[in-house]
Coordinates of C-alpha atoms in Angstrom, one line a residue:
M17 CA 0.1 0.0 0.0
I18 CA 1.0 3.4 -0.9
L19 CA 1.6 5.6 2.2
T20 CA 1.9 9.4 2.7
D21 CA 4.5 10.7 5.1
D22 CA 2.0 11.4 7.8
E23 CA 0.7 7.7 7.5
K24 CA 4.3 6.3 7.6
A25 CA 5.0 8.5 10.8
M26 CA 1.9 7.0 12.5
L27 CA 2.8 3.5 11.6
D28 CA 6.3 4.0 13.1
G29 CA 4.6 4.9 16.3
K30 CA 5.6 8.8 16.3
E31 CA 2.0 9.4 17.4
G32 CA 1.9 7.0 19.9
K33 CA 1.0 3.4 20.4
T34 CA -2.8 3.8 20.0
R35 CA -2.6 5.6 16.5
Q36 CA -0.1 3.2 15.5
K37 CA -2.2 0.3 16.3
A38 CA -5.2 1.8 14.5
I39 CA -3.3 2.6 11.3
E40 CA -1.7 -0.9 11.3
F41 CA -5.2 -2.2 11.2
L42 CA -6.2 0.3 8.4
V43 CA -3.2 -1.0 6.4
K44 CA -4.1 -4.7 7.0
Y45 CA -7.8 -4.1 6.3
G46 CA -7.0 -2.0 3.0
T47 CA -4.6 -4.5 1.8
A48 CA -7.1 -7.3 2.1
L49 CA -9.6 -5.2 0.3
G50 CA -7.2 -4.3 -2.7
A51 CA -7.1 -0.5 -1.8
E52 CA -3.9 0.9 -3.2
R53 CA -3.9 3.7 -0.7
L54 CA -5.9 5.4 2.2
V55 CA -7.8 8.6 2.1
N56 CA -8.3 11.5 4.6
T57 CA -11.7 11.5 6.3
N58 CA -12.9 13.9 8.8
N59 CA -16.4 12.5 9.2
V60 CA -16.6 9.0 11.1
G61 CA -19.7 7.5 12.7
G62 CA -20.0 4.4 14.8
Y63 CA -21.0 2.4 17.6
M64 CA -18.9 2.4 20.7
I65 CA -21.2 0.9 23.0
A66 CA -20.0 -0.8 26.2
D67 CA -22.8 -3.4 27.2
R68 CA -23.5 -4.3 30.7
A69 CA -21.4 -7.8 30.4
S70 CA -18.4 -6.4 28.6
Y71 CA -18.2 -3.4 31.0
R72 CA -18.2 -5.8 34.1
K73 CA -15.6 -8.1 32.3
F74 CA -13.1 -5.6 31.2
G75 CA -13.6 -2.9 34.0
S76 CA -12.4 0.3 31.8
F77 CA -13.4 1.7 28.6
D78 CA -9.9 1.7 27.2
A79 CA -9.5 -1.9 27.7
L80 CA -12.7 -3.0 26.2
F81 CA -12.3 -0.6 23.2
S82 CA -8.9 -1.6 22.6
L83 CA -10.2 -5.3 21.8
T84 CA -13.6 -4.6 20.4
G85 CA -12.3 -1.2 18.5
L86 CA -8.8 -2.0 17.5
D87 CA -8.4 -5.8 17.9
S88 CA -5.8 -5.3 20.7
E89 CA -5.5 -7.6 23.9
E90 CA -3.2 -5.0 25.2
T91 CA -4.9 -2.2 26.7
L92 CA -4.1 1.2 25.0
E93 CA -4.9 4.4 26.1
F94 CA -7.3 6.3 23.9
P95 CA -6.1 9.8 22.9
K96 CA -8.3 12.6 21.5
V97 CA -9.9 11.5 18.1
K98 CA -8.4 13.1 14.8
A99 CA -11.5 13.1 12.7
F100 CA -14.9 14.6 13.3
S101 CA -16.6 11.5 15.1
C102 CA -20.0 10.7 16.2
Q103 CA -21.5 8.1 18.3
F104 CA -24.6 6.7 16.5
E105 CA -27.3 4.9 18.2
T106 CA -26.9 3.3 21.7
D107 CA -28.6 0.3 23.6
M108 CA -30.8 2.5 25.7
D109 CA -32.8 5.8 26.4
P110 CA -31.5 6.7 30.0
E111 CA -34.9 8.5 30.5
Y112 CA -36.9 5.4 30.3
C113 CA -35.0 2.7 32.2
D114 CA -38.0 1.1 33.6
I115 CA -39.8 0.7 30.3
E116 CA -36.7 -0.8 28.8
G117 CA -36.2 -3.3 31.7
K118 CA -32.9 -1.3 32.6
D119 CA -31.7 -0.8 36.2
E120 CA -29.3 1.7 38.0
E121 CA -26.1 -0.3 37.2
D122 CA -27.3 0.1 33.3
Y123 CA -27.8 3.9 33.8
R124 CA -24.5 4.4 35.6
R125 CA -22.7 2.1 32.8
F126 CA -24.5 4.3 30.1
K127 CA -23.5 7.8 31.4
A128 CA -19.9 6.5 32.2
N129 CA -19.6 5.3 28.6
E130 CA -20.8 8.7 27.2
E131 CA -18.4 10.6 29.8
W132 CA -15.5 8.5 28.3
L133 CA -16.6 9.3 24.6
S134 CA -16.8 12.8 25.2
K135 CA -13.4 12.9 26.8
I136 CA -12.0 11.6 23.6
G137 CA -13.9 13.9 21.5
V138 CA -16.6 11.8 20.2
Q139 CA -20.1 13.6 19.6
L140 CA -23.0 12.1 21.2
M141 CA -25.5 12.2 18.5
C142 CA -27.1 9.0 19.6
T143 CA -29.0 8.3 16.3
C144 CA -29.0 6.4 13.1
T145 CA -29.8 9.6 11.3
P146 CA -27.3 12.0 12.1
Y147 CA -27.9 13.9 9.0
L148 CA -31.2 15.0 10.7
V149 CA -29.5 16.8 13.6
G150 CA -26.5 18.6 11.8
N151 CA -24.2 16.0 10.4
V152 CA -24.8 16.4 6.7
P153 CA -21.9 15.3 4.5
V154 CA -21.4 17.3 1.3
K155 CA -21.1 15.8 -2.2
G156 CA -17.8 14.0 -2.5
E157 CA -16.8 14.1 1.1
H158 CA -15.1 10.8 2.1
C159 CA -16.7 9.5 5.2
A160 CA -16.4 6.3 7.3
W161 CA -19.9 5.4 8.7
M162 CA -21.5 2.5 10.0
E163 CA -25.2 1.8 10.1
S164 CA -26.7 0.6 6.7
S165 CA -29.5 3.0 6.4
A166 CA -27.3 6.1 7.0
V167 CA -24.8 4.6 4.7
V168 CA -27.0 4.2 1.7
Y169 CA -28.6 7.6 2.4
I170 CA -25.4 9.7 2.3
N171 CA -24.0 7.7 -0.6
S172 CA -27.2 8.3 -2.5
V173 CA -29.1 11.4 -1.6
L174 CA -26.2 13.6 -0.6
G175 CA -23.4 12.3 -2.9
A176 CA -20.9 11.7 0.0
R177 CA -18.8 8.5 0.0
T178 CA -18.4 5.7 2.4
N179 CA -18.6 2.0 2.7
C180 CA -20.6 0.2 5.2
E181 CA -18.0 0.2 8.0
G182 CA -17.7 -2.0 11.0
N183 CA -16.6 -1.1 14.7
T184 CA -12.9 -1.6 14.0
S185 CA -12.4 0.2 11.1
T186 CA -14.6 3.2 12.5
T187 CA -12.6 3.1 15.7
A188 CA -9.3 3.3 13.7
A189 CA -10.6 5.9 11.3
M190 CA -11.6 8.2 14.5
L191 CA -8.1 8.0 15.6
T192 CA -6.2 8.4 12.4
G193 CA -8.6 10.6 10.1
K194 CA -7.9 7.9 7.5
I195 CA -9.9 5.1 5.7
P196 CA -9.0 2.6 2.8
Y197 CA -9.7 4.1 -0.7
W198 CA -12.0 1.3 -2.2
G199 CA -15.5 0.5 -2.9
F200 CA -17.9 3.5 -2.7
H201 CA -15.1 6.0 -2.2
T202 CA -14.2 5.3 -5.9
D203 CA -16.0 6.5 -9.1
E204 CA -16.2 3.0 -10.7
H205 CA -17.8 1.4 -7.8
R206 CA -20.7 4.1 -7.8
L207 CA -22.2 3.3 -11.2
G208 CA -25.2 1.5 -11.6
S209 CA -25.8 -2.1 -12.2
H210 CA -29.4 -2.8 -12.4
L211 CA -32.3 -0.9 -14.2
V212 CA -35.5 -0.7 -12.4
N213 CA -38.4 0.5 -14.4
V214 CA -41.1 1.8 -11.9
E215 CA -44.2 1.5 -13.4
L216 CA -46.4 3.0 -10.6
K217 CA -47.0 5.9 -8.7
V218 CA -45.0 5.8 -5.6
E219 CA -45.9 8.2 -2.8
G220 CA -45.9 7.9 1.0
L221 CA -43.8 6.2 3.4
M222 CA -45.5 2.8 3.1
E223 CA -45.0 2.8 -0.5
W224 CA -41.5 4.0 -0.8
G225 CA -40.9 1.1 1.8
L226 CA -42.4 -1.4 -0.3
L227 CA -40.3 -0.4 -3.5
G228 CA -37.1 -0.3 -1.4
Y229 CA -37.9 -3.9 0.0
Y230 CA -38.4 -5.2 -3.4
I231 CA -35.5 -3.8 -5.0
G232 CA -33.3 -4.9 -2.1
K233 CA -34.6 -8.5 -2.7
M234 CA -33.8 -8.4 -6.3
V235 CA -30.5 -6.6 -6.5
G236 CA -28.8 -7.7 -3.1
E237 CA -25.7 -5.6 -2.8
K238 CA -25.5 -4.0 -6.2
V239 CA -26.5 -0.4 -7.2
P240 CA -29.9 -0.2 -8.6
V241 CA -31.0 2.9 -11.0
L242 CA -34.6 3.7 -10.8
D243 CA -36.5 5.0 -13.9
G244 CA -40.0 6.2 -13.9
I245 CA -40.5 8.1 -10.7
K246 CA -43.0 10.9 -11.3
I247 CA -43.1 12.6 -8.0
V248 CA -40.1 13.9 -6.4
P249 CA -39.7 12.0 -2.9
S250 CA -39.4 13.6 0.4
R251 CA -36.3 13.2 2.6
D252 CA -38.4 11.0 4.9
E253 CA -39.4 9.0 1.8
L254 CA -35.9 8.6 0.8
K255 CA -34.8 7.6 4.2
Q256 CA -37.5 4.8 4.4
F257 CA -36.7 3.8 0.9
G258 CA -33.1 3.4 1.6
A259 CA -33.4 1.5 5.0
A260 CA -35.6 -1.0 3.3
T261 CA -33.2 -1.6 0.3
A262 CA -30.3 -2.3 2.8
S263 CA -32.5 -4.6 5.0
S264 CA -33.7 -7.1 2.2
G265 CA -30.5 -6.9 0.3
G266 CA -27.5 -5.0 1.1
V267 CA -27.6 -1.9 -1.0
E268 CA -25.2 0.9 0.0
M269 CA -25.8 3.2 -3.0
Y270 CA -28.9 3.8 -5.6
H271 CA -29.7 6.4 -8.4
I272 CA -33.0 8.2 -9.0
P273 CA -31.7 10.3 -11.9
G274 CA -32.1 14.1 -11.5
I275 CA -33.2 13.7 -7.8
T276 CA -30.2 11.9 -6.0
A277 CA -26.7 13.5 -6.2
D278 CA -24.6 11.6 -8.5
A279 CA -26.5 11.3 -11.9
H280 CA -28.7 13.4 -13.9
T281 CA -29.9 11.0 -16.5
V282 CA -29.9 7.3 -16.6
E283 CA -27.2 7.1 -19.0
E284 CA -25.0 9.0 -16.7
A285 CA -25.7 6.7 -13.9
F286 CA -24.5 3.8 -15.6
G287 CA -21.3 5.6 -16.9
G288 CA -22.7 4.7 -20.5
R289 CA -22.6 1.2 -20.0
T290 CA -25.5 -1.3 -20.6
P291 CA -27.4 -2.3 -17.4
A292 CA -26.4 -5.9 -16.1
F293 CA -29.9 -6.7 -15.5
T294 CA -33.3 -4.7 -16.0
L295 CA -36.4 -5.2 -13.7
K296 CA -39.8 -3.9 -13.3
Y297 CA -41.8 -2.7 -10.5
G298 CA -45.4 -3.0 -11.0
P299 CA -48.7 -4.1 -9.3
E300 CA -47.4 -7.8 -8.8
E301 CA -44.1 -6.7 -7.8
R302 CA -45.7 -4.3 -5.0
K303 CA -48.1 -7.1 -3.8
Y304 CA -45.1 -9.3 -3.4
A305 CA -43.2 -6.8 -1.3
Y306 CA -46.2 -6.2 0.8
E307 CA -46.8 -9.9 1.3
Q308 CA -43.1 -10.5 2.3
L309 CA -43.3 -7.8 5.1
N310 CA -46.5 -9.1 6.5
M311 CA -46.0 -12.8 6.2
I312 CA -45.1 -13.2 9.8
G313 CA -48.3 -11.5 10.8
K314 CA -51.3 -14.0 12.0
N315 CA -52.6 -12.7 15.0
T316 CA -54.3 -9.3 14.5
D317 CA -54.4 -8.3 18.2
V318 CA -51.6 -5.7 18.3
D319 CA -49.7 -4.9 21.7
F320 CA -46.8 -2.8 20.7
V321 CA -46.7 -0.1 17.8
M322 CA -43.3 1.4 17.0
F323 CA -42.4 4.4 14.9
G324 CA -38.9 5.5 14.2
C325 CA -36.6 3.1 12.3
P326 CA -34.8 5.1 10.9
H327 CA -35.1 7.6 13.6
N328 CA -38.2 9.9 13.0
S329 CA -37.7 13.5 11.8
I330 CA -39.7 16.4 13.4
Q331 CA -42.3 16.1 10.4
Q332 CA -42.8 12.8 11.3
V333 CA -43.3 13.3 15.0
Q334 CA -45.7 16.2 14.1
E335 CA -47.8 13.8 11.7
I336 CA -48.1 11.1 14.3
C337 CA -49.0 13.6 17.0
D338 CA -51.9 15.1 14.6
L339 CA -53.2 11.4 14.3
L340 CA -52.9 10.6 18.1
E341 CA -54.7 14.2 19.1
G342 CA -57.4 13.3 21.8
K343 CA -57.1 9.7 21.5
R344 CA -55.9 6.8 24.1
I345 CA -54.0 3.8 23.2
K346 CA -55.8 0.6 24.1
G347 CA -55.2 -0.8 27.5
G348 CA -52.3 -3.1 27.7
S349 CA -50.7 -1.9 24.5
S350 CA -47.5 0.1 24.0
L351 CA -46.6 2.9 21.9
W352 CA -43.0 4.0 21.2
V353 CA -42.1 7.1 18.9
L354 CA -38.0 7.0 18.5
V355 CA -36.3 10.2 17.5
P356 CA -32.6 11.6 17.5
R357 CA -31.9 13.2 20.9
A358 CA -31.8 16.7 19.6
I359 CA -35.2 16.1 18.0
K360 CA -36.7 15.0 21.1
D361 CA -35.6 18.3 22.6
L362 CA -37.1 20.1 19.7
A363 CA -40.4 18.0 20.1
K364 CA -40.6 18.7 23.7
R365 CA -40.4 22.4 23.1
N366 CA -43.4 22.0 20.6
G367 CA -45.2 20.1 23.2
Y368 CA -45.3 16.9 21.2
D369 CA -44.0 14.8 24.1
K370 CA -47.3 15.8 26.1
V371 CA -49.5 14.6 23.1
I372 CA -47.6 11.2 22.9
E373 CA -47.7 10.8 26.6
S374 CA -51.5 11.9 27.2
A375 CA -52.3 9.2 24.5
G376 CA -50.4 6.5 26.7
G377 CA -47.2 6.4 24.5
V378 CA -43.5 7.4 25.2
L379 CA -41.3 9.7 23.0
M380 CA -37.9 7.8 22.9
S381 CA -34.5 8.7 21.9
D382 CA -30.9 7.3 21.6
T383 CA -31.9 3.6 20.5
C384 CA -34.3 1.2 18.9
P385 CA -35.6 -2.3 19.5
A386 CA -33.3 -3.9 16.8
L387 CA -30.2 -2.4 18.2
G388 CA -30.9 -2.4 22.1
H389 CA -33.1 -5.7 21.7
L390 CA -35.7 -3.7 23.7
M391 CA -39.4 -4.3 23.8
P392 CA -42.2 -4.1 26.1
K393 CA -42.5 -7.0 28.4
G394 CA -44.9 -9.7 27.0
T395 CA -44.9 -8.4 23.3
R396 CA -46.3 -10.7 20.9
V397 CA -47.5 -8.6 17.9
L398 CA -45.9 -5.7 16.6
A399 CA -47.2 -2.9 14.1
T400 CA -44.9 -0.6 12.6
N401 CA -44.4 1.7 9.5
S402 CA -40.8 0.6 9.3
A403 CA -39.9 -1.9 6.6
K404 CA -36.6 -2.4 8.3
Q405 CA -38.0 -3.1 11.8
A406 CA -40.7 -5.4 10.4
H407 CA -37.8 -7.2 8.5
Y408 CA -35.8 -7.8 11.6
L409 CA -37.8 -7.8 14.6
P410 CA -39.8 -11.2 14.1
S411 CA -36.5 -13.2 13.7
M412 CA -34.6 -11.3 16.4
M413 CA -37.4 -11.1 19.0
G414 CA -39.8 -14.1 18.3
I415 CA -42.7 -12.1 17.7
E416 CA -45.2 -11.3 14.9
S417 CA -45.4 -8.1 12.9
W418 CA -47.5 -6.2 10.6
Y419 CA -46.4 -3.4 8.1
G420 CA -48.5 -0.4 6.8
T421 CA -49.0 3.2 6.8
T422 CA -48.6 5.7 9.8
E423 CA -52.2 6.2 10.2
E424 CA -52.9 2.3 10.2
C425 CA -50.4 1.9 12.7
V426 CA -51.8 4.7 14.9
N427 CA -55.2 3.1 14.6
A428 CA -53.8 -0.1 15.8
A429 CA -52.5 1.5 18.8
V430 CA -55.8 2.9 19.7
T431 CA -58.0 -0.1 18.8
G432 CA -55.4 -2.9 19.7
R433 CA -56.4 -4.4 16.2
W434 CA -54.6 -4.7 12.9
E435 CA -56.8 -3.5 10.1
G436 CA -54.2 -2.4 7.5
A437 CA -54.5 -3.7 4.0
L438 CA -52.9 -3.0 0.6
K439 CA -55.2 -0.9 -1.5

């Protein structure tokens, strides 16, 4: 691998043992991937979470993250990070320990984890949607992010450049400001592979989730190019779409020519090449996606309704509150509305927390059921407007699930019954 003078200096240990270990990993990682060099990054996002068992075992964050973040059995002292770095989601919302089944030990561990991260310079955004709360990379900016829904969003919608990284690579990138130059950092890898002719009007979160879920199933980890989109999607619709493609497949980038960042035309999206495959999305494909997302649902008695995967924007919170106003959720049911911590503060200033709480629900931040393995005790049947949660939670948590519109999910929370249907 070709290294610059500053990279060689780090590798020689001139900036300390911890940065030396970090760049050693990046060189090995990049070499295994076939990268010829590293690239500078000043935007890194990952999950440096000390769960209860790990915190008990290691006793210090330096020891824990030396192993899980740098693959080092030797305890290294972590210096300040070099790159602008963000903590994405965590495993709990400290405001709702009782609801989440957490105790005082979990709370102390969580707060200590945050204090340690702040000490080394990591921003506590605590969300899978950092682009909603100030971390908005510009087109062409090289990043090193975890979180599949965030990766596909910034690659596609914003035109930033990142691969879907892991714990060790993001920790190393934070400490060095470097990441291997390969994959979606390169022009070639960002070109389209599959053409998707969209034959239906796609409008609303549920419809964009269905489209994304179908495309992910069909293309896997390739780069789809959508043709036929007639209505410009909102940010939240694109957020839902990307998360769905990354869940059913492994999509890290897509093109909607004229809307997403990298291409104005279909031809430009493919770089002048012929598509490897051509697909269509019509009524049959829409029905297939809906049936796939609802195949686990048998029991129509709903006891848990969840909004916020990816985390809700303030517009989504407002919509949920408009639908909830003056209503109460059914006894024995739970309603969680999940947001970034910064948006929770904004929602409280607007009084949305009072609307949700008056209805019997909670406005939560920092985490989600899938990442934190959190769920109300005794949950059997979930209703959600998130294709990602409908995809993952049944197998992860052993429950049934229903996928539908925001309005259908609010209705399920109020009545305790699933009455959604594909119209």
